[in-house]
mmCIF file of C-alpha atoms in Angstrom:
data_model
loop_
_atom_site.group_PDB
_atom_site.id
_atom_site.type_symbol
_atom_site.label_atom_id
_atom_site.label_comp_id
_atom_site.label_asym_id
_atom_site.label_seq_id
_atom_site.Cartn_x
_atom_site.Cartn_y
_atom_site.Cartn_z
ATOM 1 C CA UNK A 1 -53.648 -186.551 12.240
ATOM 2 C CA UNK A 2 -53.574 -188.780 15.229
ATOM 3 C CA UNK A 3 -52.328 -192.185 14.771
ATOM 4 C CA UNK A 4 -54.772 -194.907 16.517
ATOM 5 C CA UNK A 5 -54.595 -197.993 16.658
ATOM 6 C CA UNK A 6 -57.725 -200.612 15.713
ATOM 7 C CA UNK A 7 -58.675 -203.584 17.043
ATOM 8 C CA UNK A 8 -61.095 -206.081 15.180
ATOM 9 C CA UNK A 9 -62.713 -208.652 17.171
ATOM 10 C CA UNK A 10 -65.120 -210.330 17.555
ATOM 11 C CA UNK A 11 -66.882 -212.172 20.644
ATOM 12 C CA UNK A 12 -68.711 -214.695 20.539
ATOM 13 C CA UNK A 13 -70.780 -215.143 23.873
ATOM 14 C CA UNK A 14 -72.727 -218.377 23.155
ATOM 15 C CA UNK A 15 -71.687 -221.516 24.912
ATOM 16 C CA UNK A 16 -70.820 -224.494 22.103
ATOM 17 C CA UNK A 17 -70.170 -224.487 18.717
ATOM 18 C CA UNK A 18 -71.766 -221.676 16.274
ATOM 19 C CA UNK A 19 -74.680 -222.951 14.127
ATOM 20 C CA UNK A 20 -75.840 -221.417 10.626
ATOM 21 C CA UNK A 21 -77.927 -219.473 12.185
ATOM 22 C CA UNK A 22 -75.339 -217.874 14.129
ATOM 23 C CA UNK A 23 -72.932 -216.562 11.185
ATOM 24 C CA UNK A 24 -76.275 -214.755 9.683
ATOM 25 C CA UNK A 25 -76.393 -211.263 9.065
ATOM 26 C CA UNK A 26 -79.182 -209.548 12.221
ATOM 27 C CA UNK A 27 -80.334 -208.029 8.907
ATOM 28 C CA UNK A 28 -81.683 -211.968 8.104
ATOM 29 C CA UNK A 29 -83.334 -212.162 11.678
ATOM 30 C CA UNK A 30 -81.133 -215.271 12.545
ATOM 31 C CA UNK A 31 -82.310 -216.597 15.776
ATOM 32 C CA UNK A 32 -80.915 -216.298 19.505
ATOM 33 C CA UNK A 33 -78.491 -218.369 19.983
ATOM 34 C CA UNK A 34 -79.168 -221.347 22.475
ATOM 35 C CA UNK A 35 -77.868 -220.831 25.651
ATOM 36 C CA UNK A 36 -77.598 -223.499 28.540
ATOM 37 C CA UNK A 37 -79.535 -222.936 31.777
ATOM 38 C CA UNK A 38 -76.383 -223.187 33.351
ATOM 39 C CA UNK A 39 -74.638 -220.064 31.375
ATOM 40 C CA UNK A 40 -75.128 -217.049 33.368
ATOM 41 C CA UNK A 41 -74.449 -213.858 31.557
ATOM 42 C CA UNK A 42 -71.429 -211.718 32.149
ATOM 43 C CA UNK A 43 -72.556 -208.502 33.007
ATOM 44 C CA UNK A 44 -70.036 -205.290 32.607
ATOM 45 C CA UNK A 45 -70.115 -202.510 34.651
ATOM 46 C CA UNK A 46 -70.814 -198.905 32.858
ATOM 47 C CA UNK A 47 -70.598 -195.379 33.760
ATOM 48 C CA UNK A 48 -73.124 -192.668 32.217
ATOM 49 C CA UNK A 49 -72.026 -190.029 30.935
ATOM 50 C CA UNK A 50 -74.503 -187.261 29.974
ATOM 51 C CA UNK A 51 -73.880 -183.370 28.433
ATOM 52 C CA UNK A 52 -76.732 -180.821 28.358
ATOM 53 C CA UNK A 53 -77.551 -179.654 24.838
ATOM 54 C CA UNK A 54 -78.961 -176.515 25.160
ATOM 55 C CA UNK A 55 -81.437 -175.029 22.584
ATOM 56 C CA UNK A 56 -82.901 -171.208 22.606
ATOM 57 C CA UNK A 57 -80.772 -170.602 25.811
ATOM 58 C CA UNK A 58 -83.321 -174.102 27.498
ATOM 59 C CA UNK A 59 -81.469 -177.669 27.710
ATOM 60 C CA UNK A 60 -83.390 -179.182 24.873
ATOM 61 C CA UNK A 61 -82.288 -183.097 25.194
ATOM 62 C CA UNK A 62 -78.948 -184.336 26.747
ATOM 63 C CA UNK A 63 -76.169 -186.379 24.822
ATOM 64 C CA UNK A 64 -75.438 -189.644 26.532
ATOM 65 C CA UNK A 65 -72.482 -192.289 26.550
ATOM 66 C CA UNK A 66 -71.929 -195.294 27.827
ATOM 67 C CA UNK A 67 -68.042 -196.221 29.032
ATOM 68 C CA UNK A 68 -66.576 -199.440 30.744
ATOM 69 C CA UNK A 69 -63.235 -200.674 31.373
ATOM 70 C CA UNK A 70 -61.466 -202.908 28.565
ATOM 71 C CA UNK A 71 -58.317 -205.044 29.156
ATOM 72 C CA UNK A 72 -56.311 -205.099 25.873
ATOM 73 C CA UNK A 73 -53.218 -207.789 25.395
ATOM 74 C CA UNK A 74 -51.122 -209.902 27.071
ATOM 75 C CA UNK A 75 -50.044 -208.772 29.203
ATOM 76 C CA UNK A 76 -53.426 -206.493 30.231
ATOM 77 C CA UNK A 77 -53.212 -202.939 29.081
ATOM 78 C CA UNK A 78 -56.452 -200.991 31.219
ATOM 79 C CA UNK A 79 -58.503 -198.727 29.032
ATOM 80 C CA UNK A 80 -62.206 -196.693 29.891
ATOM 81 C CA UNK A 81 -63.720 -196.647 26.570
ATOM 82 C CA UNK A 82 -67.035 -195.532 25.146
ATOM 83 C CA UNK A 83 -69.327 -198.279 23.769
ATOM 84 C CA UNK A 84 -70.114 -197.401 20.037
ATOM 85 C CA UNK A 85 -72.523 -199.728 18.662
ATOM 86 C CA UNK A 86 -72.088 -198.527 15.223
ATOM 87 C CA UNK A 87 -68.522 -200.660 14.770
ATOM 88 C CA UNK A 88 -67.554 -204.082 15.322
ATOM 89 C CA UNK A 89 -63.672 -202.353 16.080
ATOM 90 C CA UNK A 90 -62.098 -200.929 19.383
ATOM 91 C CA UNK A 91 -60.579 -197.302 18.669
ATOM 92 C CA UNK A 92 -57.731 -196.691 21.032
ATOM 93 C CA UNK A 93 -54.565 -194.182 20.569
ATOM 94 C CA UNK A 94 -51.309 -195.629 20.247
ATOM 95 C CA UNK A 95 -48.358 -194.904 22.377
ATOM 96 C CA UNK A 96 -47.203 -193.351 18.679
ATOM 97 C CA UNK A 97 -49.471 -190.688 18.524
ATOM 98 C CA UNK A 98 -48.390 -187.368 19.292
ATOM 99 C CA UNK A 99 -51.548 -185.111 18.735
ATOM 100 C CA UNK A 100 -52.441 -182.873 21.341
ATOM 101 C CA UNK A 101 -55.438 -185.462 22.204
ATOM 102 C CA UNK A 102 -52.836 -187.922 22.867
ATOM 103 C CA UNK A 103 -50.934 -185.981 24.842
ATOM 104 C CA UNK A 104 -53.391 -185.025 27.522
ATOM 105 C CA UNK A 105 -51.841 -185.605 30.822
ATOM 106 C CA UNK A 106 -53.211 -188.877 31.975
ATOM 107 C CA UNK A 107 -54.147 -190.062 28.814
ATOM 108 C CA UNK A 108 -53.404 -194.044 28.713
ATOM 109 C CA UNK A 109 -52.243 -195.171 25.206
ATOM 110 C CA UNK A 110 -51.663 -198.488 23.748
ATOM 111 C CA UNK A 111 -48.181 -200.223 23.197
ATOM 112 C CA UNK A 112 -48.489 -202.622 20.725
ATOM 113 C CA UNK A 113 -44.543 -203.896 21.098
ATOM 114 C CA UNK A 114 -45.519 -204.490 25.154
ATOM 115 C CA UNK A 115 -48.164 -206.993 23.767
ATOM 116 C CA UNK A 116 -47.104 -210.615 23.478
ATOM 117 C CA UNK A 117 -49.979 -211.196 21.931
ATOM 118 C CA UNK A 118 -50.273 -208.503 19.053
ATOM 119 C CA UNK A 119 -50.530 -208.848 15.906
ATOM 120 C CA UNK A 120 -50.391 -206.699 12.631
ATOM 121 C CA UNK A 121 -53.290 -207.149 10.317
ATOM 122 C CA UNK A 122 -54.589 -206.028 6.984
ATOM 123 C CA UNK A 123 -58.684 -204.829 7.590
ATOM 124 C CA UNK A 124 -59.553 -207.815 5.666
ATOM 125 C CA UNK A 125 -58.069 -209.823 8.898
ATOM 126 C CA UNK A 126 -55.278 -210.982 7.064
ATOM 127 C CA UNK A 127 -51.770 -211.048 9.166
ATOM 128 C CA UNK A 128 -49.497 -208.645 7.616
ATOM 129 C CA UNK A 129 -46.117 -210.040 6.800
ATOM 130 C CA UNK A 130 -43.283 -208.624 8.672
ATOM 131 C CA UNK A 131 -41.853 -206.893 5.380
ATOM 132 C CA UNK A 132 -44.908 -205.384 4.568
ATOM 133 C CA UNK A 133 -46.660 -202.528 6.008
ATOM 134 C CA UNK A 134 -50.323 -202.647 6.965
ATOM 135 C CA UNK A 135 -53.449 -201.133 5.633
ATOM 136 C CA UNK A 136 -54.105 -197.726 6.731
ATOM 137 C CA UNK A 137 -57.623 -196.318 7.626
ATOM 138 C CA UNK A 138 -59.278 -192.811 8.283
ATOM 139 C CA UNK A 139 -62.278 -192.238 9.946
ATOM 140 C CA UNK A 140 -64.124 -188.947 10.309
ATOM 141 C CA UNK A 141 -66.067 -187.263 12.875
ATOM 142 C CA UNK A 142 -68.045 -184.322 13.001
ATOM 143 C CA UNK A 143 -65.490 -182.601 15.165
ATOM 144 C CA UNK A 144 -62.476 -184.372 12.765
ATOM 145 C CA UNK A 145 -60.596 -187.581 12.043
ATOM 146 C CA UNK A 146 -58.337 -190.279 13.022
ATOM 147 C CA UNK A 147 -55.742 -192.405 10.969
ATOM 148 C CA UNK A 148 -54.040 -195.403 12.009
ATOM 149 C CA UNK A 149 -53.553 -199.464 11.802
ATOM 150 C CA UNK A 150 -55.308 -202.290 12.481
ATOM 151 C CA UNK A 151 -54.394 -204.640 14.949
ATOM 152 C CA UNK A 152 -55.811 -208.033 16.826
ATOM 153 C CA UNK A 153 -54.947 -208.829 19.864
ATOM 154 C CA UNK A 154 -57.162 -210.437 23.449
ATOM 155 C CA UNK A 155 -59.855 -208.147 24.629
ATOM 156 C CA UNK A 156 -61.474 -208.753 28.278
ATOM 157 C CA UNK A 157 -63.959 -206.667 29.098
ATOM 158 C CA UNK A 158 -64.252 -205.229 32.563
ATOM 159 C CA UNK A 159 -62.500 -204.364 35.396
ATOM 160 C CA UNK A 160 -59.946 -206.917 37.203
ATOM 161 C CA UNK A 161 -60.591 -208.066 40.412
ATOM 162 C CA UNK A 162 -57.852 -207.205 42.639
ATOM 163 C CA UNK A 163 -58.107 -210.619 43.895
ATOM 164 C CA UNK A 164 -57.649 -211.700 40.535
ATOM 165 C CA UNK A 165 -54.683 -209.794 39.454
ATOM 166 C CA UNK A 166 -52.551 -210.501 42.309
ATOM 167 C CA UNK A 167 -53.267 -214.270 41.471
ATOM 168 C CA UNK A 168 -52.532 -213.783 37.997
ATOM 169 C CA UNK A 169 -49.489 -212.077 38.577
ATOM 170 C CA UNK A 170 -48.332 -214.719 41.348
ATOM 171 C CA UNK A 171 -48.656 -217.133 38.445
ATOM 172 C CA UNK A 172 -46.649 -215.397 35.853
ATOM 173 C CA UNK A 173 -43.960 -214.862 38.218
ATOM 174 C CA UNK A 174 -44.400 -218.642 39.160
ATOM 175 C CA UNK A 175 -43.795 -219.718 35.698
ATOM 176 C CA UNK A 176 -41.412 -217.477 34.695
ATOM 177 C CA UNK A 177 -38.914 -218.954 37.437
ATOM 178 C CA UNK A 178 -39.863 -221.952 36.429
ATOM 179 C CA UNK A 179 -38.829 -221.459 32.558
ATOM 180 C CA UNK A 180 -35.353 -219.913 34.107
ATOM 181 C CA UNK A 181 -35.185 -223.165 36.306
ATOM 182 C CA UNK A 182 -35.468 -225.089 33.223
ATOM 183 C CA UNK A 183 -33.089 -223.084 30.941
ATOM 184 C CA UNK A 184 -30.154 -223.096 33.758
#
C-alpha cells in the first residue's frame, strides 16, 4: 500500500483567547466565536472540480470537489489538495511512497526530513521519541486504501504571493548571512 503521510492540525481562526464555548463539541451547539469588527476573514481561493455520473446511458447528478493550494513546513512545501470535511487531518503522499499513484509524473510529494519544522507524532498528538517508531494508520476508500504516519508540522493555506515569496526568501537569505557573520 501507499505510504502517506498525515498531518493533524488544527486552526483556530478566532482572534483572542478560546473561551469554553469554543473547545465544545458542534454536536453541543457551542456558539460563534466573537470576532472583532476589525478581523476580516481570510478567504482561500478554490477550484471546482466536477465528473458526470451517468445513469441509464443520461448524466444523472455530477460528483463535485473542492481543491486549494496548501503550504506545508518550513520551509513551504506547495500542495493542491481536495477539501474533505469529513477529517480534521491533511492526507498527502510522502516522498517514501512508491505506488504507482505516487509515481505519476508530476506528482508533488512531501519530504518530511526537508521540514525544519516536522515532527513525528503518535495519533493521540503525542511526539514520538526518536527511538521509537510511530503509530501507523489505514484508511479505506471505496476504490482502496492508504497506510502511513502521522506527522505535525505549519500549514498555510493558499497560494503565495509572488511578492511575498521573494520577500520571504530575501529574508532568509538575510539572516542566514547574518548567523555565518556571527559564527566566523
Amino acid at each position: 500500500m501507499a505510504p502517506l503521510v498525515a498531518f493533524a492540525f488544527v486552526a483556530l481562526f478566532a482572534i483572542g483567547s478560546a473561551s469554553r464555548n469554543e473547545e465544545a463539541s458542534l454536536l453541543q451547539r457551542p456558539e460563534p466565536p466573537r470576532v472583532s469588527s476589525a478581523a476580516r476573514p481570510y478567504v482561500i481561493g478554490l477550484r471546482r472540480e466536477s465528473v458526470p455520473v451517468y445513469r441509464h446511458g443520461r448524466v444523472a447528478s455530477f460528483k463535485t470537489s473542492y481543491s486549494g493550494v496548501v503550504s506545508v513546513g518550513s520551509p513551504a512545501q506547495h500542495f493542491r489538495v481536495v477539501f474533505d470535511t469529513g477529517s480534521g487531518n491533511l492526507v498527502l503522499p510522502a516522498v517514501e511512497c512508491d505506488s504507482e499513484a505516487c509515481l505519476v509524473p508530476g506528482r508533488r510529494r512531501f519530504n518530511m526530513s526537508a521540514s525544519e519544522t516536522s515532527v513525528a507524532i503518535n495519533a493521540d498528538g503525542s511526539d514520538v521519541p526518536d527511538d521509537e517508531e510511530g503509530d501507523h494508520s489505514k484508511i479505506g476508500f471505496g476504490t482502496g486504501q492508504i497506510e502511513g504516519e502521522f506527522i505535525r508540522d505549519i500549514v498555510c493555506f493558499g497560494s503565495p504571493a509572488a511578492k511575498d515569496v521573494l520577500e520571504d526568501t530575501a529574508a532568509e537569505v538575510a539572516a542566514a548571512e547574518a548567523a555565518a557573520a556571527e559564527a566566523a
